[in-house]
Short mmCIF file of C-alpha atoms in Angstrom, two decimals:
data_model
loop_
_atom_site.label_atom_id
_atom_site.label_comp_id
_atom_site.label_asym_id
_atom_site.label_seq_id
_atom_site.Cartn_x
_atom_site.Cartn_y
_atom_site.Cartn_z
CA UNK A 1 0.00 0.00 0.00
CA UNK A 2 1.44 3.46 -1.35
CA UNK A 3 0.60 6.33 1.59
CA UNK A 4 2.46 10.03 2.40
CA UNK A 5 4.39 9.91 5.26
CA UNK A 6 3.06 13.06 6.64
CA UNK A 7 6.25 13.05 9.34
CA UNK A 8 8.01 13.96 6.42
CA UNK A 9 5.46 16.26 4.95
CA UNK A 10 5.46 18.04 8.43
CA UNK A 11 9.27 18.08 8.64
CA UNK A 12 9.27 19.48 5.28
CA UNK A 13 7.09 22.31 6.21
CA UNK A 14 10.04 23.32 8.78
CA UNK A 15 13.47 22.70 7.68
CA UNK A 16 15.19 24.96 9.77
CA UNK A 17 13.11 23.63 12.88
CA UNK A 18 14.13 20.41 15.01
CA UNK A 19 12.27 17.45 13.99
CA UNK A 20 8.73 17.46 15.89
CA UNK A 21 8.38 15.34 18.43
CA UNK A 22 5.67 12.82 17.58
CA UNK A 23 3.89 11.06 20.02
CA UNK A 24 5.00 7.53 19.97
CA UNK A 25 2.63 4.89 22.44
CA UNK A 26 3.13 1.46 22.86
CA UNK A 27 0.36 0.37 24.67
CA UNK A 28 -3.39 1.37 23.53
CA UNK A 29 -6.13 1.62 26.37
CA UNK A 30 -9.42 -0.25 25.39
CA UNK A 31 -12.70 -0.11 26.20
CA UNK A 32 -14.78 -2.88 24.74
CA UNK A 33 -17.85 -1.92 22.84
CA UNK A 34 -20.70 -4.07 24.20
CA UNK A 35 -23.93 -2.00 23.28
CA UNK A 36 -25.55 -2.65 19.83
CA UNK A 37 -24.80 -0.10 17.45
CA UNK A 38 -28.28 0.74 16.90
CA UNK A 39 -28.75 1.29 20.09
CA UNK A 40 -25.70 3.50 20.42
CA UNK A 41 -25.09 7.39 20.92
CA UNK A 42 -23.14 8.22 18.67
CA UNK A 43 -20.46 11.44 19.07
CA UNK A 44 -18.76 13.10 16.65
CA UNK A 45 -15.32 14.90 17.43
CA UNK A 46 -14.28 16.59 14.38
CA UNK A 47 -10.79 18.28 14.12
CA UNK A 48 -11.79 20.23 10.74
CA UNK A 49 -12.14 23.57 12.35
CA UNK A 50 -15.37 23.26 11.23
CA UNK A 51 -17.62 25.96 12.91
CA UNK A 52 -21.37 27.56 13.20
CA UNK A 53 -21.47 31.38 11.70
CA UNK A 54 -23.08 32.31 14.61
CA UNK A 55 -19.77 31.04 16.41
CA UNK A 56 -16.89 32.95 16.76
CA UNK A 57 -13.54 30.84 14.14
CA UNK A 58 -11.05 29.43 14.69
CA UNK A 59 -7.69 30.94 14.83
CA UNK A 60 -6.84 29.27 11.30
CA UNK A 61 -2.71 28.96 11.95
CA UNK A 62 -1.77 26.84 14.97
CA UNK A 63 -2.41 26.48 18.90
CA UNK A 64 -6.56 27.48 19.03
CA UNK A 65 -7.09 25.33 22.44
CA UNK A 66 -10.43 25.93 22.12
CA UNK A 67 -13.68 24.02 20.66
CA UNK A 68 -16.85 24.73 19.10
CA UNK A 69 -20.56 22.31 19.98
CA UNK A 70 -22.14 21.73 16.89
CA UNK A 71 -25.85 21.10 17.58
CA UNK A 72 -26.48 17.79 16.05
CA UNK A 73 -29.67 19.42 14.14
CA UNK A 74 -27.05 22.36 12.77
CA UNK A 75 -28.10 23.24 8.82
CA UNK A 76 -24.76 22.78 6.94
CA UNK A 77 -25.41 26.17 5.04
CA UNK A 78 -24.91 28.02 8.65
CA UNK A 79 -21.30 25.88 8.78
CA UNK A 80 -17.82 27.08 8.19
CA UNK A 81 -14.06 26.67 7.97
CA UNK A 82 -11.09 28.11 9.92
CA UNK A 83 -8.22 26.30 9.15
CA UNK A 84 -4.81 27.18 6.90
CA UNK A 85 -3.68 23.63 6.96
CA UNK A 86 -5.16 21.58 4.63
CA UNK A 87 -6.78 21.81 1.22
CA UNK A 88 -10.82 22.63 2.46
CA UNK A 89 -12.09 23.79 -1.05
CA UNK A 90 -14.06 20.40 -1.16
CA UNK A 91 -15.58 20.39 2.18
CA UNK A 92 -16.44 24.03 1.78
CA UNK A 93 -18.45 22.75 -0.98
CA UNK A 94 -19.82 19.67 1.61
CA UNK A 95 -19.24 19.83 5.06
CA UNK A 96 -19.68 15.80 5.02
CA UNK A 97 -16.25 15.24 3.17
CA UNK A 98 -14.61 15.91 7.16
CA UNK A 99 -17.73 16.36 9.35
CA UNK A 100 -20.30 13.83 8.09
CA UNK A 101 -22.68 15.23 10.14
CA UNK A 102 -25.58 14.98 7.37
CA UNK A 103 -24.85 11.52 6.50
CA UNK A 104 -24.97 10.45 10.39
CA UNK A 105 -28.18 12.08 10.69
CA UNK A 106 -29.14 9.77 8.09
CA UNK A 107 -27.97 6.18 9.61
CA UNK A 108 -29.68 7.21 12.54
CA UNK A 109 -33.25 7.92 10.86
CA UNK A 110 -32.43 4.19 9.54
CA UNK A 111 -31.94 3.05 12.71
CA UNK A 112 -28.18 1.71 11.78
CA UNK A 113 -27.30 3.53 14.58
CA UNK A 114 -28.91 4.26 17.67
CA UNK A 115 -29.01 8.51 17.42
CA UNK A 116 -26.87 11.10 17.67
CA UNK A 117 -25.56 13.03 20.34
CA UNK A 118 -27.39 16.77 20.84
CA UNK A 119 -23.83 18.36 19.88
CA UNK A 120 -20.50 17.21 18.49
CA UNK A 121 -16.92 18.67 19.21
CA UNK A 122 -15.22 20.35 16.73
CA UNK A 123 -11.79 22.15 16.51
CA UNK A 124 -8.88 23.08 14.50
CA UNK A 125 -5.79 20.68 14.46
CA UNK A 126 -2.18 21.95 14.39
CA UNK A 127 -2.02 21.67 17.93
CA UNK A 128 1.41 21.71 18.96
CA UNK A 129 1.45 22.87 22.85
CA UNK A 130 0.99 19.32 24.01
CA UNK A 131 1.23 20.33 28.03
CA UNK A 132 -2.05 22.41 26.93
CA UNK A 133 -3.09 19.65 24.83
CA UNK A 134 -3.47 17.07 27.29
CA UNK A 135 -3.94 18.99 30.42
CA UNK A 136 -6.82 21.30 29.50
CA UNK A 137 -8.04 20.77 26.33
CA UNK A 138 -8.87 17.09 25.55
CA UNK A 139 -10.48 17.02 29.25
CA UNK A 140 -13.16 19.62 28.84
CA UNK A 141 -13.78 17.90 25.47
CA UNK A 142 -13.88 14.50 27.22
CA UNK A 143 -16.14 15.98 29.76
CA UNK A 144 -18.59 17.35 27.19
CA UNK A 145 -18.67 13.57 25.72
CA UNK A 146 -19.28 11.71 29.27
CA UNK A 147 -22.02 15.05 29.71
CA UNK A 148 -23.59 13.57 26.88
CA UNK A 149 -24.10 9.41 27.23
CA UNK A 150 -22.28 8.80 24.17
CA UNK A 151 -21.74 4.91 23.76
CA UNK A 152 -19.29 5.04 20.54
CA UNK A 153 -17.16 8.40 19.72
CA UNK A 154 -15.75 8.56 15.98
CA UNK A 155 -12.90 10.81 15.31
CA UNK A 156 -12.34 12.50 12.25
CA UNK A 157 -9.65 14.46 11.45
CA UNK A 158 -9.07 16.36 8.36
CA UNK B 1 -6.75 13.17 17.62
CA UNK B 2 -5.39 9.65 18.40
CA UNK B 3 -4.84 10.93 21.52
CA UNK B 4 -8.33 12.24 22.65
CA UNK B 5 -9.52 8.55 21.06
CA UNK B 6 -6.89 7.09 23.72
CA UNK B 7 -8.28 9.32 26.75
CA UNK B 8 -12.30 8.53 25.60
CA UNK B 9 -11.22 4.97 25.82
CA UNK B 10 -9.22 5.48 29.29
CA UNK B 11 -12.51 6.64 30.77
CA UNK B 12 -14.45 3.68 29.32
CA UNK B 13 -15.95 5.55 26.28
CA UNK B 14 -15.33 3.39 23.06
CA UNK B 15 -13.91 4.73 20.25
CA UNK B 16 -13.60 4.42 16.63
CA UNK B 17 -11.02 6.85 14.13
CA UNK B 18 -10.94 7.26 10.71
CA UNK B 19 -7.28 8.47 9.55
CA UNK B 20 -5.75 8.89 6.11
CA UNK B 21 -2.51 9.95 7.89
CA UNK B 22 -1.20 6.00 8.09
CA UNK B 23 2.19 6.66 9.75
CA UNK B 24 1.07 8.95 12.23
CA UNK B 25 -1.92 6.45 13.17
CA UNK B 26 0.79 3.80 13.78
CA UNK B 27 2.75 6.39 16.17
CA UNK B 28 -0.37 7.31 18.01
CA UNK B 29 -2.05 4.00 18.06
CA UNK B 30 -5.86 4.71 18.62
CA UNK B 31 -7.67 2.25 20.02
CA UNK B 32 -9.28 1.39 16.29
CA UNK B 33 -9.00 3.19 12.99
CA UNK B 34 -10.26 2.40 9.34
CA UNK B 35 -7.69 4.75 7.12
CA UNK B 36 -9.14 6.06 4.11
CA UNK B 37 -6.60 6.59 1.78
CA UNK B 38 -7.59 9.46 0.02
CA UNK B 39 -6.16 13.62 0.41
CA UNK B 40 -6.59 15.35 3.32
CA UNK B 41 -9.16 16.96 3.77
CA UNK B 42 -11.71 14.49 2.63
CA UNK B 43 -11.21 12.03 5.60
CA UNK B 44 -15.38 10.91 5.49
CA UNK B 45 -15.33 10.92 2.13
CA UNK B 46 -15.37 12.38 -1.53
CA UNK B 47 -17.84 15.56 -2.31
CA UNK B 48 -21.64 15.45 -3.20
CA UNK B 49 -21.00 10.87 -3.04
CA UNK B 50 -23.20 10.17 -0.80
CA UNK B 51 -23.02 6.28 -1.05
CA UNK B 52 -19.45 7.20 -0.85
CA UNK B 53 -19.50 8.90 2.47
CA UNK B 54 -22.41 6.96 3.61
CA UNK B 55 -20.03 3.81 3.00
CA UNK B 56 -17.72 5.04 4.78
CA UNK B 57 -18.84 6.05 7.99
CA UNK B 58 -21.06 1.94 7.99
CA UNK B 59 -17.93 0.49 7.58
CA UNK B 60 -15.91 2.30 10.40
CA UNK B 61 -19.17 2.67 12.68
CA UNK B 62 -20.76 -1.23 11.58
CA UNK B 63 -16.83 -2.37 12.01
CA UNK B 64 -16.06 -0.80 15.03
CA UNK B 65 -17.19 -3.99 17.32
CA UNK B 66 -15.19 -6.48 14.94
CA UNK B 67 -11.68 -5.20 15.87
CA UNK B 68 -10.47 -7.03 18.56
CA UNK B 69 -7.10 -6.07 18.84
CA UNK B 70 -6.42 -2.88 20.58
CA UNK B 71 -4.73 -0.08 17.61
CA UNK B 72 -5.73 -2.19 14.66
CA UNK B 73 -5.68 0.05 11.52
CA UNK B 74 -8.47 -1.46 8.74
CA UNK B 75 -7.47 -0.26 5.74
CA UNK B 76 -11.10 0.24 3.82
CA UNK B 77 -10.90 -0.32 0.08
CA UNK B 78 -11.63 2.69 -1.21
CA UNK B 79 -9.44 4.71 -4.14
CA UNK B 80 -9.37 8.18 -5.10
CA UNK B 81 -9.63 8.75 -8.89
CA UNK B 82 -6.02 10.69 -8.93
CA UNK B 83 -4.27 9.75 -6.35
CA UNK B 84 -1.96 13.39 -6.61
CA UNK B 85 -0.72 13.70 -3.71
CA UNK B 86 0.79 10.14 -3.28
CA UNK B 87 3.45 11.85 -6.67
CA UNK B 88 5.90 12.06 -3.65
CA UNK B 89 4.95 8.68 -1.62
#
């Protein structure tokens, strides 16, 4: 299988900067999932930078520690971008090419899965101030997820 | 994002990625991932294809509770049309 090595890509980006230092883990914590899926919560954490008009954006270079609540009902017209790092002109176009959030709202009316969450998490990647990172940041997001019952979270980054 | 996957799953909330950053999955190790090999920026799929992003999200959501081994990364089978941005890869 042919993929970009985005350590590379990243590295590239800074050539007169140290190499980053990646997270490396060996172990991986595990929670089994026991509850049918379509009975499931389901959350969605979106690191896009996706945001609601009405909200204020994302500072679109590096180090926003902060995240947006999408309301699960949110009309993709009042949606928008703040990020510099990637290519977005697509999911400009269709919000569900990074936050799916239409096509979710569609498994659950099937009943493949169980419903959605009232909001999902949303926020803009290039987070490099890990201290911050870990400390602050992902717990109020985790806290917003336990808030909400979710039985299955899935991640999307962009 | 790996590593908000890894705290959800610390506090007993399951988890399931999608990544179409393959290297930096395998650094991070979430708990589960299906990586989409496609550009960024089109992680859940390709624009206005909705069987294609509808595919997408049943496989990582309907897969989820098949993975039994703790950071498995599923590749799904899906191609871009042009894949550009692998000139380099």
């Amino acid at each position: 299988m042919k993929y970009l090595k985005y350590v590379d890509v990243v590295q590239s980006m800074f050539p007169d900067q140290p190499p980053y230092q990646w997270t490396v883990n060996d172990s991986v914590p595990w929670t089994p999932i026991v509850k049918p899926l379509a009975e499931s919560a389901v959350a969605m954490i979106s690191s896009s930078g996706m945001y609601r008009k009405d909200q204020a954006p994302f500072k679109p270079d590096k180090n926003d520690l902060s995240f947006r609540e999408i309301p699960a009902d949110t009309d993709v017209r009042d949606l928008a971008i703040s990020h510099d790092y990637y290519d977005h002109r697509d999911a400009e176009q269709d919000v569900n090419c990074v936050f799916p959030i239409e096509r979710l709202r569609e498994l659950a009316a099937e009943g493949f899965i169980g419903g959605l969450t009232p909001f999902h998490l949303t926020f803009m990647g290039r987070v490099f101030r890990k201290t911050q990172f870990l400390g602050e940041m992902i717990p109020a997001m985790t806290a917003r997820i336990e808030a909400m019952k979710a039985d299955l979270v899935l991640l999307v980054p962009a | 994002m790996g590593l908000i996957a890894r705290t959800l799953e610390e506090k007993g909330i399951p988890t399931v990625s999608l990544s179409s950053a393959y290297d930096l999955t395998t650094l991070v190790k979430p708990p589960r991932t299906f990586f989409i090999n496609y550009p960024l920026g089109h992680t859940s799929g390709k624009p206005f294809d909705r069987a294609n992003q509808t595919a997408i999200l049943k496989d990582a959501l309907g897969g989820a509770r098949e993975i039994n081994t703790p950071g498995a990364i599923v590749a799904l089978p899906y191609a871009w049309d042009d894949p550009f941005w692998l000139a380099g890869a």
